[in-house]
Amino acid sequence: MSTDEREEFAQQVGDLFASWNLARATGRVYGRLLLESEPVGLDHLGAIADASKGAVSTAVRELVSWGLARTIAQPGSRRLLVEARGGLENLLAASQQRARRFVEVLRHGAELTDDLPARARLADVTDLFERYVDAGDQILRARPSGDS
């Protein structure tokens, strides 16, 4: 795979993250990490992702918090190595949690109105998000645990 193709892949992952209202730079860093066969240092990651040290550090913290990357301490050094993990299911699980909360809010909204069209609209939206949660739960249950 050429350097241009790797850059295009990182851009596409960044664009995908941005479409989910996540940081594009974090997606670009994740895209580059996915292509690395071994853990890499932050300096190297910044160079291949064409990002500042601060942007890479922020992206890595976000990726670690979502379970999409892990850092590896280097004995006798403050430097860290970073490697991608599988784990997009962590993003799905977080999305599931937000959707469950939205369903709770929608149900509460239905209790606040006696207007039949409003109740029907709320029931329709609630049903859609309940189905979304159910489908996501099925995907998560079917997925083997562990990293890829």
CSV table of C-alpha atoms in Angstrom, one decimal, residues 65-122:
chain,number,residue,atom,x,y,z
A,65,SER,CA,-10.9,6.2,26.7
A,66,TRP,CA,-13.1,4.6,24.0
A,67,GLY,CA,-11.1,1.4,24.1
A,68,LEU,CA,-9.9,1.8,20.5
A,69,ALA,CA,-6.2,2.1,21.4
A,70,ARG,CA,-3.9,1.3,24.3
A,71,THR,CA,-0.7,2.9,25.5
A,72,ILE,CA,2.3,0.9,26.5
A,73,ALA,CA,4.8,2.4,29.0
A,74,GLN,CA,8.5,2.1,28.1
A,75,PRO,CA,10.6,1.0,31.1
A,76,GLY,CA,13.0,3.8,32.2
A,77,SER,CA,11.3,6.4,29.9
A,78,ARG,CA,8.3,8.7,30.0
A,79,ARG,CA,7.6,7.9,26.4
A,80,LEU,CA,4.6,5.8,25.5
A,81,LEU,CA,4.0,3.5,22.6
A,82,VAL,CA,0.4,3.3,21.2
A,83,GLU,CA,-1.4,0.6,19.3
A,84,ALA,CA,-4.8,0.3,17.9
A,85,ARG,CA,-7.3,-2.1,19.3
A,86,GLY,CA,-10.4,-3.6,17.8
A,87,GLY,CA,-13.2,-2.3,19.8
A,88,LEU,CA,-15.5,-0.3,17.7
A,89,GLU,CA,-18.1,-2.1,19.8
A,90,ASN,CA,-17.1,0.3,22.5
A,91,LEU,CA,-18.4,3.2,20.4
A,92,LEU,CA,-21.5,1.2,19.6
A,93,ALA,CA,-22.1,0.5,23.3
A,94,ALA,CA,-21.7,4.2,24.2
A,95,SER,CA,-24.2,5.1,21.4
A,96,GLN,CA,-26.5,2.4,22.8
A,97,GLN,CA,-26.3,4.0,26.2
A,98,ARG,CA,-27.2,7.5,24.8
A,99,ALA,CA,-30.1,5.9,22.8
A,100,ARG,CA,-31.4,4.2,25.9
A,101,ARG,CA,-31.4,7.5,27.8
A,102,PHE,CA,-33.2,9.1,24.8
A,103,VAL,CA,-35.9,6.4,25.0
A,104,GLU,CA,-36.4,7.2,28.7
A,105,VAL,CA,-36.7,10.9,27.9
A,106,LEU,CA,-39.2,10.2,25.1
A,107,ARG,CA,-41.3,8.0,27.3
A,108,HIS,CA,-41.4,10.7,29.9
A,109,GLY,CA,-42.5,13.2,27.2
A,110,ALA,CA,-45.4,10.9,26.3
A,111,GLU,CA,-46.6,11.2,29.9
A,112,LEU,CA,-46.6,15.0,29.7
A,113,THR,CA,-49.1,15.3,26.9
A,114,ASP,CA,-52.7,14.4,26.3
A,115,ASP,CA,-52.5,15.4,22.7
A,116,LEU,CA,-53.1,12.3,20.6
A,117,PRO,CA,-50.9,13.4,17.6
A,118,ALA,CA,-48.1,14.3,19.9
A,119,ARG,CA,-48.3,11.0,21.7
A,120,ALA,CA,-48.4,9.1,18.4
A,121,ARG,CA,-45.3,11.0,17.2
A,122,LEU,CA,-43.5,10.3,20.5
